[in-house]
Coordinates of N, CA, C and O in Angstrom, one line a residue:
M1 N 121.0 82.1 92.9 CA 121.9 82.9 94.0 C 123.5 82.6 93.7 O 123.7 81.5 93.4
L2 N 124.2 83.7 93.6 CA 125.4 83.6 93.2 C 126.4 83.2 94.5 O 126.1 83.5 95.6
S3 N 127.4 82.4 94.0 CA 128.4 81.9 95.1 C 129.3 83.3 95.5 O 129.3 84.2 94.7
E4 N 130.0 83.1 96.6 CA 130.8 84.1 97.0 C 132.0 84.4 95.8 O 132.2 85.6 95.6
R5 N 132.4 83.4 95.3 CA 133.3 83.5 94.2 C 132.7 84.3 92.9 O 133.4 85.2 92.3
Q6 N 131.6 83.8 92.7 CA 130.8 84.5 91.5 C 130.7 86.0 91.9 O 130.8 86.8 90.9
E7 N 130.2 86.4 93.1 CA 130.0 87.7 93.4 C 131.4 88.5 93.2 O 131.4 89.6 92.8
Q8 N 132.5 87.7 93.7 CA 133.9 88.4 93.6 C 134.0 88.7 92.1 O 134.6 89.8 91.7
I9 N 133.9 87.7 91.2 CA 134.0 87.8 89.8 C 133.2 89.0 89.3 O 133.7 89.8 88.4
I10 N 131.9 89.0 89.5 CA 131.1 90.1 89.0 C 131.5 91.5 89.6 O 131.7 92.5 88.8
N11 N 131.9 91.6 90.8 CA 132.4 92.9 91.3 C 133.7 93.4 90.6 O 133.9 94.6 90.2
E12 N 134.8 92.5 90.6 CA 135.9 92.8 89.7 C 135.7 93.1 88.3 O 136.3 93.9 87.7
S13 N 134.7 92.3 87.7 CA 134.4 92.7 86.3 C 133.8 94.1 86.1 O 134.3 94.9 85.3
I14 N 133.0 94.5 87.0 CA 132.4 95.9 87.0 C 133.5 96.8 87.1 O 133.6 97.9 86.4
K15 N 134.4 96.6 88.0 CA 135.6 97.6 88.4 C 136.5 97.6 87.0 O 136.9 98.7 86.7
L16 N 136.7 96.5 86.4 CA 137.6 96.4 85.3 C 137.0 97.2 84.2 O 137.8 97.9 83.5
I17 N 135.7 96.9 84.0 CA 135.1 97.7 82.9 C 135.2 99.2 83.2 O 135.4 100.0 82.2
A18 N 135.1 99.8 84.4 CA 135.1 101.1 84.7 C 136.4 101.6 84.5 O 136.7 102.8 83.9
E19 N 137.4 100.8 84.8 CA 138.8 101.3 84.7 C 139.4 101.2 83.3 O 140.0 102.1 82.9
K20 N 139.0 100.2 82.6 CA 139.6 99.9 81.2 C 138.7 99.9 80.1 O 139.2 99.7 79.1
G21 N 137.4 100.1 80.4 CA 136.5 100.2 79.4 C 136.1 98.6 79.0 O 136.8 97.8 79.5
I22 N 135.2 98.5 78.2 CA 134.8 97.2 77.6 C 136.0 96.5 76.9 O 136.1 95.2 77.0
Q23 N 136.7 97.2 76.2 CA 137.9 96.5 75.5 C 138.9 95.9 76.4 O 139.5 95.0 76.1
G24 N 139.1 96.5 77.6 CA 139.9 96.0 78.6 C 139.3 95.0 79.5 O 140.1 94.2 80.3
F25 N 138.1 94.7 79.2 CA 137.4 93.5 79.9 C 137.6 92.3 79.4 O 137.0 91.9 78.5
T26 N 138.7 91.6 79.7 CA 139.1 90.4 79.2 C 139.2 89.3 80.3 O 139.4 89.8 81.6
I27 N 139.1 88.1 80.0 CA 139.2 87.0 81.0 C 140.6 87.1 81.6 O 140.8 86.8 82.8
K28 N 141.6 87.4 80.8 CA 143.0 87.4 81.2 C 143.2 88.6 82.2 O 143.8 88.2 83.3
N29 N 142.6 89.8 81.9 CA 142.7 90.8 82.7 C 142.0 90.6 84.0 O 142.4 90.9 85.3
L30 N 140.7 90.0 84.0 CA 139.9 89.7 85.1 C 140.7 88.6 86.1 O 140.7 88.8 87.2
S31 N 141.3 87.6 85.5 CA 142.0 86.7 86.3 C 143.1 87.2 87.0 O 143.4 86.9 88.2
K32 N 143.9 88.2 86.4 CA 145.0 89.0 87.1 C 144.4 89.8 88.2 O 145.0 89.8 89.2
A33 N 143.3 90.5 87.9 CA 142.8 91.4 89.0 C 142.3 90.5 90.2 O 142.4 91.1 91.5
I34 N 141.7 89.3 90.0 CA 141.4 88.6 91.2 C 142.4 87.8 91.7 O 142.3 87.3 92.8
G35 N 143.4 87.3 90.9 CA 144.4 86.5 91.5 C 144.1 85.0 91.2 O 144.6 84.2 92.1
I36 N 143.4 84.6 90.2 CA 143.0 83.3 90.0 C 143.2 83.0 88.6 O 143.4 83.9 87.8
S37 N 143.3 81.7 88.2 CA 143.6 81.3 86.7 C 142.4 81.5 85.8 O 141.2 81.7 86.3
E38 N 142.6 81.7 84.6 CA 141.6 81.9 83.7 C 140.5 80.6 83.6 O 139.3 80.9 83.7
P39 N 141.1 79.4 83.8 CA 140.2 78.3 83.8 C 139.3 78.3 85.1 O 138.2 77.9 85.0
A40 N 139.8 78.9 86.2 CA 139.0 78.9 87.5 C 137.8 79.9 87.1 O 136.8 79.7 87.8
I41 N 137.9 81.0 86.4 CA 136.9 81.8 86.0 C 135.8 81.1 85.2 O 134.6 81.2 85.5
Y42 N 136.2 80.3 84.4 CA 135.3 79.5 83.6 C 134.7 78.4 84.3 O 133.5 77.8 83.8
R43 N 135.1 78.1 85.5 CA 134.3 77.1 86.3 C 133.1 77.8 86.8 O 132.2 77.1 87.3
H44 N 133.1 79.1 87.0 CA 132.0 79.9 87.5 C 131.2 80.5 86.6 O 129.9 80.7 86.7
F45 N 131.6 80.9 85.4 CA 130.9 81.5 84.2 C 131.4 80.8 82.9 O 132.5 80.7 82.7
K46 N 130.4 80.7 82.0 CA 130.7 80.0 80.8 C 131.6 80.9 79.9 O 132.4 80.4 79.1
S47 N 131.4 82.2 80.0 CA 132.0 83.2 79.2 C 132.0 84.5 79.6 O 131.2 84.9 80.7
K48 N 132.7 85.5 79.0 CA 132.6 86.8 79.4 C 131.1 87.4 79.1 O 130.8 88.2 79.9
T49 N 130.5 86.9 78.1 CA 129.0 87.3 78.0 C 128.2 86.9 79.1 O 127.3 87.6 79.6
D50 N 128.5 85.7 79.6 CA 127.6 85.1 80.8 C 127.8 86.1 81.9 O 127.0 86.3 82.7
I51 N 129.0 86.6 82.1 CA 129.3 87.5 83.4 C 128.6 88.8 83.0 O 127.8 89.3 84.0
L52 N 128.6 89.4 81.9 CA 127.8 90.5 81.6 C 126.3 90.4 81.7 O 125.6 91.3 82.3
L53 N 125.8 89.3 81.3 CA 124.4 88.9 81.4 C 124.0 88.8 83.0 O 123.0 89.4 83.3
T54 N 124.9 88.3 83.8 CA 124.7 88.3 85.2 C 124.5 89.7 85.9 O 123.7 90.0 86.7
I55 N 125.5 90.6 85.5 CA 125.5 92.0 85.8 C 124.3 92.6 85.4 O 123.5 93.3 86.2
L56 N 123.9 92.5 84.2 CA 122.5 93.1 83.6 C 121.4 92.4 84.3 O 120.3 93.2 84.4
E57 N 121.3 91.4 84.7 CA 120.3 90.6 85.4 C 119.9 91.5 86.7 O 118.6 91.7 86.9
D58 N 120.7 92.2 87.4 CA 120.4 93.0 88.5 C 119.6 94.2 88.1 O 118.7 94.7 88.8
F59 N 119.9 94.8 86.9 CA 119.1 95.8 86.3 C 117.8 95.4 86.0 O 116.9 96.2 86.1
T60 N 117.7 94.2 85.4 CA 116.3 93.6 85.2 C 115.4 93.5 86.4 O 114.3 93.9 86.3
K61 N 116.1 93.1 87.4 CA 115.3 92.8 88.6 C 114.9 94.1 89.2 O 113.7 94.4 89.6
M62 N 115.7 95.2 89.2 CA 115.3 96.5 89.6 C 114.2 97.1 88.9 O 113.3 97.7 89.2
A63 N 114.5 97.0 87.4 CA 113.2 97.4 86.6 C 112.0 96.8 86.8 O 110.9 97.4 87.0
D64 N 112.1 95.3 87.2 CA 110.7 94.8 87.5 C 110.1 95.2 88.8 O 109.0 95.5 89.0
M65 N 111.0 95.5 89.9 CA 110.6 95.9 91.1 C 110.0 97.3 91.1 O 109.0 97.5 91.6
L66 N 110.7 98.2 90.2 CA 110.1 99.6 90.2 C 109.0 99.6 89.5 O 108.0 100.6 89.7
S67 N 108.8 98.7 88.4 CA 107.4 98.6 87.7 C 106.2 98.4 88.7 O 105.1 98.8 88.4
K68 N 106.5 97.5 89.7 CA 105.5 97.3 90.6 C 104.9 98.5 91.4 O 103.9 98.6 92.1
L69 N 105.7 99.6 91.4 CA 105.4 100.8 92.1 C 104.1 101.4 91.5 O 103.5 102.2 92.2
V70 N 103.9 101.2 90.2 CA 102.9 101.9 89.5 C 101.6 101.5 90.3 O 100.6 102.4 90.1
D71 N 101.4 100.4 90.8 CA 100.3 99.8 91.4 C 100.0 100.6 92.8 O 98.9 100.6 93.5
N72 N 101.0 101.4 93.2 CA 100.8 102.0 94.7 C 99.8 103.3 94.5 O 100.4 104.3 94.0
E73 N 98.7 103.2 95.0 CA 97.7 104.4 94.7 C 98.0 105.5 95.8 O 97.4 106.5 95.5
K74 N 98.8 105.2 96.8 CA 99.1 106.2 97.9 C 100.0 107.3 97.2 O 100.0 108.6 97.9
L75 N 100.7 107.0 96.3 CA 101.7 108.0 95.8 C 101.1 108.8 94.6 O 100.5 108.1 93.6
S76 N 101.5 110.0 94.4 CA 101.0 110.8 93.2 C 101.9 110.3 92.0 O 103.0 109.6 92.3
A77 N 101.5 110.7 90.8 CA 102.3 110.3 89.6 C 103.8 110.7 89.7 O 104.7 110.1 89.5
F78 N 103.9 112.1 90.2 CA 105.2 112.5 90.3 C 106.1 112.1 91.3 O 107.3 111.8 91.3
Q79 N 105.3 111.7 92.5 CA 106.0 111.1 93.6 C 106.6 109.6 93.1 O 107.8 109.3 93.5
K80 N 105.9 109.0 92.2 CA 106.4 107.7 91.6 C 107.6 107.9 90.8 O 108.8 107.2 90.8
I81 N 107.5 109.0 89.9 CA 108.5 109.2 89.1 C 109.8 109.7 89.8 O 110.9 109.2 89.5
S82 N 109.7 110.4 90.7 CA 110.7 111.0 91.7 C 111.3 109.8 92.5 O 112.6 109.7 92.5
F83 N 110.6 109.0 92.9 CA 111.0 107.6 93.7 C 112.0 106.9 92.8 O 113.2 106.5 93.1
I84 N 111.5 106.6 91.6 CA 112.4 105.8 90.5 C 113.7 106.6 90.2 O 114.7 106.0 90.1
F85 N 113.3 107.7 89.6 CA 114.6 108.6 89.3 C 115.7 108.6 90.5 O 116.9 108.4 90.2
N86 N 115.3 108.8 91.7 CA 116.2 109.1 92.7 C 116.9 107.6 93.1 O 117.9 107.6 93.5
K87 N 116.1 106.6 92.9 CA 116.7 105.2 93.2 C 117.9 104.9 92.2 O 118.8 104.3 92.5
M88 N 117.5 105.3 90.9 CA 118.6 105.2 90.0 C 119.7 106.0 90.2 O 120.9 105.5 90.0
V89 N 119.5 107.3 90.5 CA 120.6 108.2 90.8 C 121.5 107.6 92.0 O 122.7 107.5 92.0
D90 N 120.7 107.2 93.1 CA 121.4 106.6 94.2 C 122.3 105.3 93.8 O 123.5 105.2 94.3
M91 N 121.7 104.5 92.9 CA 122.5 103.2 92.7 C 123.8 103.7 91.8 O 124.8 103.2 92.2
F92 N 123.7 104.6 91.0 CA 124.8 104.9 90.2 C 125.9 105.8 91.1 O 127.1 105.5 91.0
A93 N 125.4 106.7 92.0 CA 126.3 107.4 92.8 C 127.1 106.5 93.8 O 128.2 106.6 94.1
E94 N 126.3 105.4 94.3 CA 126.9 104.5 95.2 C 127.9 103.5 94.6 O 128.8 103.0 95.3
T95 N 127.7 103.1 93.3 CA 128.4 102.2 92.6 C 128.7 102.8 91.4 O 128.1 102.5 90.2
P96 N 129.5 103.8 91.2 CA 129.9 104.5 89.9 C 130.3 103.6 88.7 O 130.0 103.9 87.5
S97 N 130.9 102.6 89.1 CA 131.4 101.7 88.1 C 130.2 100.9 87.1 O 130.5 100.6 86.2
L98 N 128.9 101.1 87.7 CA 127.9 100.5 86.9 C 127.5 101.4 85.8 O 127.0 100.8 84.7
V99 N 127.9 102.7 85.7 CA 127.6 103.4 84.7 C 128.2 103.0 83.4 O 127.8 102.9 82.4
S100 N 129.5 102.3 83.6 CA 130.2 101.9 82.5 C 129.7 100.7 82.0 O 129.9 100.4 80.7
V101 N 128.9 100.0 82.7 CA 128.2 98.7 82.2 C 127.0 99.0 81.4 O 126.8 98.6 80.3
I102 N 126.1 99.7 82.3 CA 124.8 99.9 81.7 C 124.8 100.9 80.4 O 123.9 100.9 79.6
F103 N 125.8 101.9 80.5 CA 125.8 102.8 79.4 C 127.0 102.5 78.4 O 127.4 103.6 77.8
S104 N 127.3 101.4 78.3 CA 128.5 101.1 77.4 C 127.9 100.6 76.1 O 127.6 99.4 75.8
E105 N 127.8 101.5 75.2 CA 127.2 101.1 73.8 C 127.9 99.9 73.1 O 127.4 99.3 72.4
E106 N 129.3 99.8 73.4 CA 130.0 98.8 72.8 C 129.5 97.5 73.0 O 129.7 96.6 72.2
I107 N 129.0 97.4 74.3 CA 128.6 96.1 74.8 C 127.3 95.6 73.8 O 127.2 94.6 73.5
F108 N 126.4 96.5 73.5 CA 125.2 96.1 72.9 C 125.4 95.9 71.5 O 124.8 95.0 71.0
K109 N 126.3 96.6 70.8 CA 126.5 96.3 69.3 C 127.0 94.9 68.9 O 126.5 94.4 67.8
N110 N 127.9 94.5 69.6 CA 128.7 93.2 69.1 C 128.1 92.0 69.7 O 128.4 90.9 69.2
E111 N 127.2 92.1 70.7 CA 126.6 90.7 71.2 C 125.2 90.9 71.2 O 124.6 91.6 72.1
E112 N 124.5 90.1 70.3 CA 123.0 90.2 70.2 C 122.3 89.9 71.5 O 121.4 90.6 71.9
V113 N 122.8 89.0 72.3 CA 122.1 88.5 73.6 C 122.2 89.7 74.5 O 121.2 89.9 75.3
L114 N 123.3 90.4 74.7 CA 123.3 91.6 75.5 C 122.6 92.8 75.1 O 121.9 93.3 75.9
K115 N 122.6 92.9 73.7 CA 121.7 93.9 73.1 C 120.3 93.8 73.6 O 119.5 94.7 73.9
N116 N 119.8 92.5 73.4 CA 118.4 92.2 73.7 C 118.0 92.4 75.1 O 116.9 92.8 75.5
K117 N 119.1 92.1 76.0 CA 118.8 92.3 77.5 C 118.7 93.7 77.8 O 117.8 94.1 78.6
I118 N 119.5 94.5 77.2 CA 119.6 96.0 77.4 C 118.2 96.5 77.0 O 117.5 97.3 77.5
I119 N 117.7 96.1 75.8 CA 116.5 96.5 75.2 C 115.3 96.1 76.1 O 114.4 96.9 76.3
K120 N 115.4 94.9 76.7 CA 114.3 94.5 77.7 C 114.5 95.3 78.7 O 113.2 95.8 79.2
I121 N 115.4 95.9 79.4 CA 115.4 96.8 80.6 C 115.0 98.2 80.1 O 114.1 98.6 80.9
L122 N 115.4 98.6 78.9 CA 115.0 100.0 78.6 C 113.5 100.0 78.3 O 112.7 100.9 78.7
N123 N 113.0 99.0 77.6 CA 111.5 98.8 77.4 C 110.7 98.7 78.8 O 109.7 99.4 78.8
K124 N 111.1 98.0 79.8 CA 110.5 97.7 80.9 C 110.4 99.2 81.6 O 109.4 99.6 82.2
N125 N 111.6 99.7 81.6 CA 111.6 101.1 82.4 C 110.7 102.2 81.6 O 109.9 103.0 82.2
E126 N 110.7 102.2 80.3 CA 109.8 103.0 79.5 C 108.4 102.7 79.7 O 107.6 103.6 79.8
E127 N 108.1 101.5 79.7 CA 106.5 101.0 80.1 C 106.2 101.5 81.5 O 104.9 102.0 81.7
T128 N 107.1 101.4 82.3 CA 106.8 101.9 83.7 C 106.5 103.5 83.8 O 105.4 103.8 84.4
F129 N 107.4 104.2 83.2 CA 107.2 105.6 83.2 C 106.0 106.0 82.4 O 105.1 107.0 82.7
D130 N 105.7 105.3 81.2 CA 104.6 105.5 80.4 C 103.3 105.3 81.3 O 102.4 106.1 81.2
A131 N 103.2 104.2 82.0 CA 102.0 103.9 82.8 C 101.7 104.9 83.7 O 100.7 105.5 84.2
I132 N 102.9 105.3 84.6 CA 102.7 106.4 85.6 C 102.2 107.6 85.0 O 101.3 108.2 85.6
I133 N 102.8 108.0 83.9 CA 102.5 109.4 83.3 C 101.1 109.3 82.7 O 100.2 110.3 83.0
K134 N 100.6 108.2 82.2 CA 99.3 108.0 81.5 C 98.3 108.1 82.6 O 97.3 108.9 82.5
K135 N 98.5 107.5 83.8 CA 97.6 107.4 84.9 C 97.5 109.0 85.6 O 96.6 109.4 85.9
G136 N 98.7 109.4 85.6 CA 98.8 110.9 86.1 C 98.1 111.8 85.4 O 97.5 112.8 85.8
Q137 N 98.1 111.6 84.1 CA 97.4 112.4 83.2 C 95.9 112.2 83.3 O 95.1 113.3 83.3
K138 N 95.4 111.1 83.5 CA 94.0 110.8 83.8 C 93.6 111.2 84.9 O 92.4 111.8 85.2
D139 N 94.4 111.3 85.9 CA 94.1 111.9 87.2 C 94.3 113.4 87.4 O 94.2 113.9 88.5
K140 N 94.6 114.1 86.3 CA 95.0 115.5 86.2 C 96.1 115.9 87.1 O 96.0 117.0 87.7
Q141 N 97.0 115.0 87.2 CA 98.3 115.4 88.1 C 99.4 115.7 87.0 O 100.3 116.4 87.4
I142 N 99.4 115.1 85.9 CA 100.5 115.4 84.9 C 99.8 116.3 83.7 O 98.5 115.8 83.3
K143 N 100.5 117.0 83.1 CA 100.0 117.8 81.9 C 99.7 116.8 80.8 O 100.3 115.9 80.6
T144 N 98.7 117.4 80.1 CA 98.2 116.5 78.8 C 98.6 117.1 77.6 O 98.2 116.6 76.5
D145 N 99.4 118.0 77.5 CA 99.7 118.7 76.2 C 100.8 117.9 75.5 O 101.1 118.1 74.2
S146 N 101.4 116.9 76.0 CA 102.3 116.0 75.3 C 101.8 114.6 75.7 O 101.2 114.4 76.8
N147 N 102.1 113.6 74.8 CA 101.7 112.3 75.1 C 102.6 111.6 76.2 O 103.8 112.0 76.3
E148 N 102.3 110.6 76.7 CA 103.1 109.9 77.9 C 104.4 109.4 77.3 O 105.4 109.4 78.1
K149 N 104.5 108.8 76.1 CA 105.7 108.4 75.6 C 106.7 109.4 75.5 O 108.0 109.2 75.8
T150 N 106.4 110.6 75.0 CA 107.3 111.9 74.8 C 107.8 112.1 76.3 O 108.9 112.4 76.4
L151 N 106.8 112.3 77.2 CA 107.2 112.8 78.5 C 108.2 111.5 79.3 O 109.1 112.0 79.9
A152 N 107.8 110.4 79.0 CA 108.7 109.3 79.6 C 110.0 109.4 79.0 O 111.1 109.3 79.8
L153 N 110.2 109.6 77.7 CA 111.3 109.7 77.1 C 112.2 110.9 77.7 O 113.3 110.8 78.0
M154 N 111.5 112.1 77.9 CA 112.2 113.3 78.4 C 112.8 112.9 79.8 O 114.0 113.2 80.2
V155 N 112.1 112.1 80.7 CA 112.5 111.8 82.1 C 113.7 110.8 82.0 O 114.8 111.1 82.7
M156 N 113.6 109.7 81.1 CA 114.7 108.7 80.8 C 115.9 109.4 80.3 O 117.0 109.1 80.7
G157 N 115.7 110.2 79.3 CA 116.8 110.9 78.7 C 117.6 111.7 79.6 O 118.8 111.9 79.6
S158 N 116.8 112.6 80.5 CA 117.3 113.5 81.3 C 118.3 112.6 82.3 O 119.5 113.0 82.7
L159 N 117.7 111.5 82.9 CA 118.3 110.7 83.9 C 119.7 110.2 83.3 O 120.8 110.3 83.8
R160 N 119.6 109.7 82.1 CA 120.9 109.1 81.2 C 121.9 110.2 81.2 O 123.0 110.0 81.4
L161 N 121.4 111.3 80.7 CA 122.4 112.4 80.4 C 123.1 112.9 81.6 O 124.4 113.1 81.6
I162 N 122.5 113.2 82.7 CA 123.1 113.7 83.9 C 124.0 112.6 84.4 O 125.2 112.9 84.9
V163 N 123.7 111.4 84.4 CA 124.5 110.3 85.0 C 125.9 110.1 84.1 O 126.9 110.1 84.6
K164 N 125.6 110.2 82.7 CA 126.7 110.0 81.9 C 127.6 111.1 81.9 O 128.8 111.0 81.9
R165 N 127.2 112.4 82.0 CA 128.0 113.6 82.2 C 128.8 113.6 83.5 O 130.0 113.8 83.5
W166 N 128.1 113.1 84.6 CA 128.8 113.0 85.9 C 129.9 111.8 85.8 O 131.0 112.2 86.2
D167 N 129.8 110.8 85.0 CA 130.8 109.8 84.9 C 131.9 110.2 84.0 O 133.1 110.1 84.4
L168 N 131.6 110.9 82.8 CA 132.6 111.4 81.9 C 133.5 112.6 82.6 O 134.7 112.8 82.2
N169 N 132.8 113.3 83.6 CA 133.6 114.4 84.2 C 134.4 113.9 85.5 O 134.8 114.7 86.2
G170 N 134.5 112.5 85.6 CA 135.2 112.0 86.6 C 134.4 112.2 88.1 O 135.1 112.3 89.0
H171 N 133.2 112.2 88.1 CA 132.5 112.2 89.3 C 132.8 113.6 90.1 O 132.8 113.6 91.2
N172 N 133.0 114.7 89.2 CA 133.5 115.9 90.0 C 132.3 116.8 90.5 O 132.5 117.9 90.8
F173 N 131.1 116.3 90.6 CA 129.9 117.1 91.0 C 129.1 116.0 91.7 O 129.1 114.9 91.6
D174 N 128.3 116.6 92.6 CA 127.4 115.7 93.5 C 126.2 115.4 92.7 O 125.4 116.1 92.5
L175 N 126.3 114.1 92.4 CA 125.2 113.3 91.4 C 123.9 113.5 92.0 O 122.8 114.0 91.4
K176 N 123.7 113.2 93.3 CA 122.5 113.2 94.1 C 121.9 114.7 94.2 O 120.6 114.7 93.8
K177 N 122.8 115.6 94.4 CA 122.3 117.0 94.5 C 121.9 117.5 93.2 O 120.7 118.1 93.1
E178 N 122.7 117.2 92.1 CA 122.3 117.7 90.8 C 121.0 116.9 90.3 O 120.3 117.5 89.6
G179 N 120.8 115.7 90.7 CA 119.7 114.8 90.3 C 118.5 115.5 90.8 O 117.4 115.5 90.3
K180 N 118.5 116.0 92.2 CA 117.4 116.6 92.8 C 117.0 118.0 92.2 O 115.9 118.3 91.9
L181 N 118.0 118.7 91.7 CA 117.8 120.0 90.9 C 117.1 119.7 89.7 O 116.1 120.4 89.2
L182 N 117.7 118.7 88.9 CA 117.0 118.3 87.6 C 115.5 117.9 87.7 O 114.7 118.1 87.1
L183 N 115.3 117.1 88.8 CA 114.0 116.5 89.2 C 113.2 117.7 89.3 O 111.8 117.7 89.0
K184 N 113.4 118.7 90.0 CA 112.5 120.0 90.4 C 112.3 120.7 89.0 O 111.0 121.0 88.9
S185 N 113.0 120.6 88.1 CA 112.7 121.3 86.8 C 111.8 120.3 86.0 O 110.9 120.8 85.3
I186 N 111.9 119.0 86.0 CA 111.1 118.0 85.4 C 109.8 118.1 86.0 O 108.8 118.0 85.3
E187 N 109.7 118.3 87.3 CA 108.4 118.5 87.9 C 107.7 119.6 87.4 O 106.4 119.5 87.1
K188 N 108.3 120.8 87.3 CA 107.6 121.9 86.6 C 107.1 121.8 85.3 O 106.0 122.3 84.8
V189 N 107.9 121.0 84.5 CA 107.5 120.7 83.2 C 106.3 119.5 83.1 O 105.4 119.8 82.3
L190 N 106.3 118.7 83.9 CA 105.3 117.6 84.0 C 104.0 118.0 84.7 O 102.9 117.5 84.1
T191 N 104.1 118.5 85.8 CA 103.0 118.6 86.7 C 102.0 119.6 86.4 O 102.4 120.9 85.9
T192 N 100.8 119.4 86.7 CA 99.7 120.6 86.5 C 99.7 121.5 87.7 O 100.1 121.3 88.7

């Protein structure tokens, strides 16, 4: 569990990345934004990478939580896909600065530990969608003319593209509304 100061550092880090990009995310800039010294930040986190890993840990927990949804027999395959899709859209709409963290390719390339964390999150999400789609195909709820991996990639790619487009356009459209429209089209493509 994070202390109040650690939470503050994490929140300011996310804001700083959103405002200045990953290049502007320095301990010096972070300490100025919070109003504490650089050594004070290092008392709470070992490094900038440690801060980023902590941010990504929330995405890991979310991926794990959403993967448990696969076991819910009361929901149809598409209801499960829709729930996960909407949860992610809601998260980004409510905290737009998270887009800059999770979709910041610069973070992945230079730090092996961060790249591995992102790969783990992506793989977990892909496994979740694969399992939902595969079971949906078995239960005749999802079309079988494409394999589950291709369909999962289509869902994940669509989500990423709409969120990234929204972010790059300065949040000038209603992400939740556009997400729902996209989801209706995905439903037509996926369901029988």
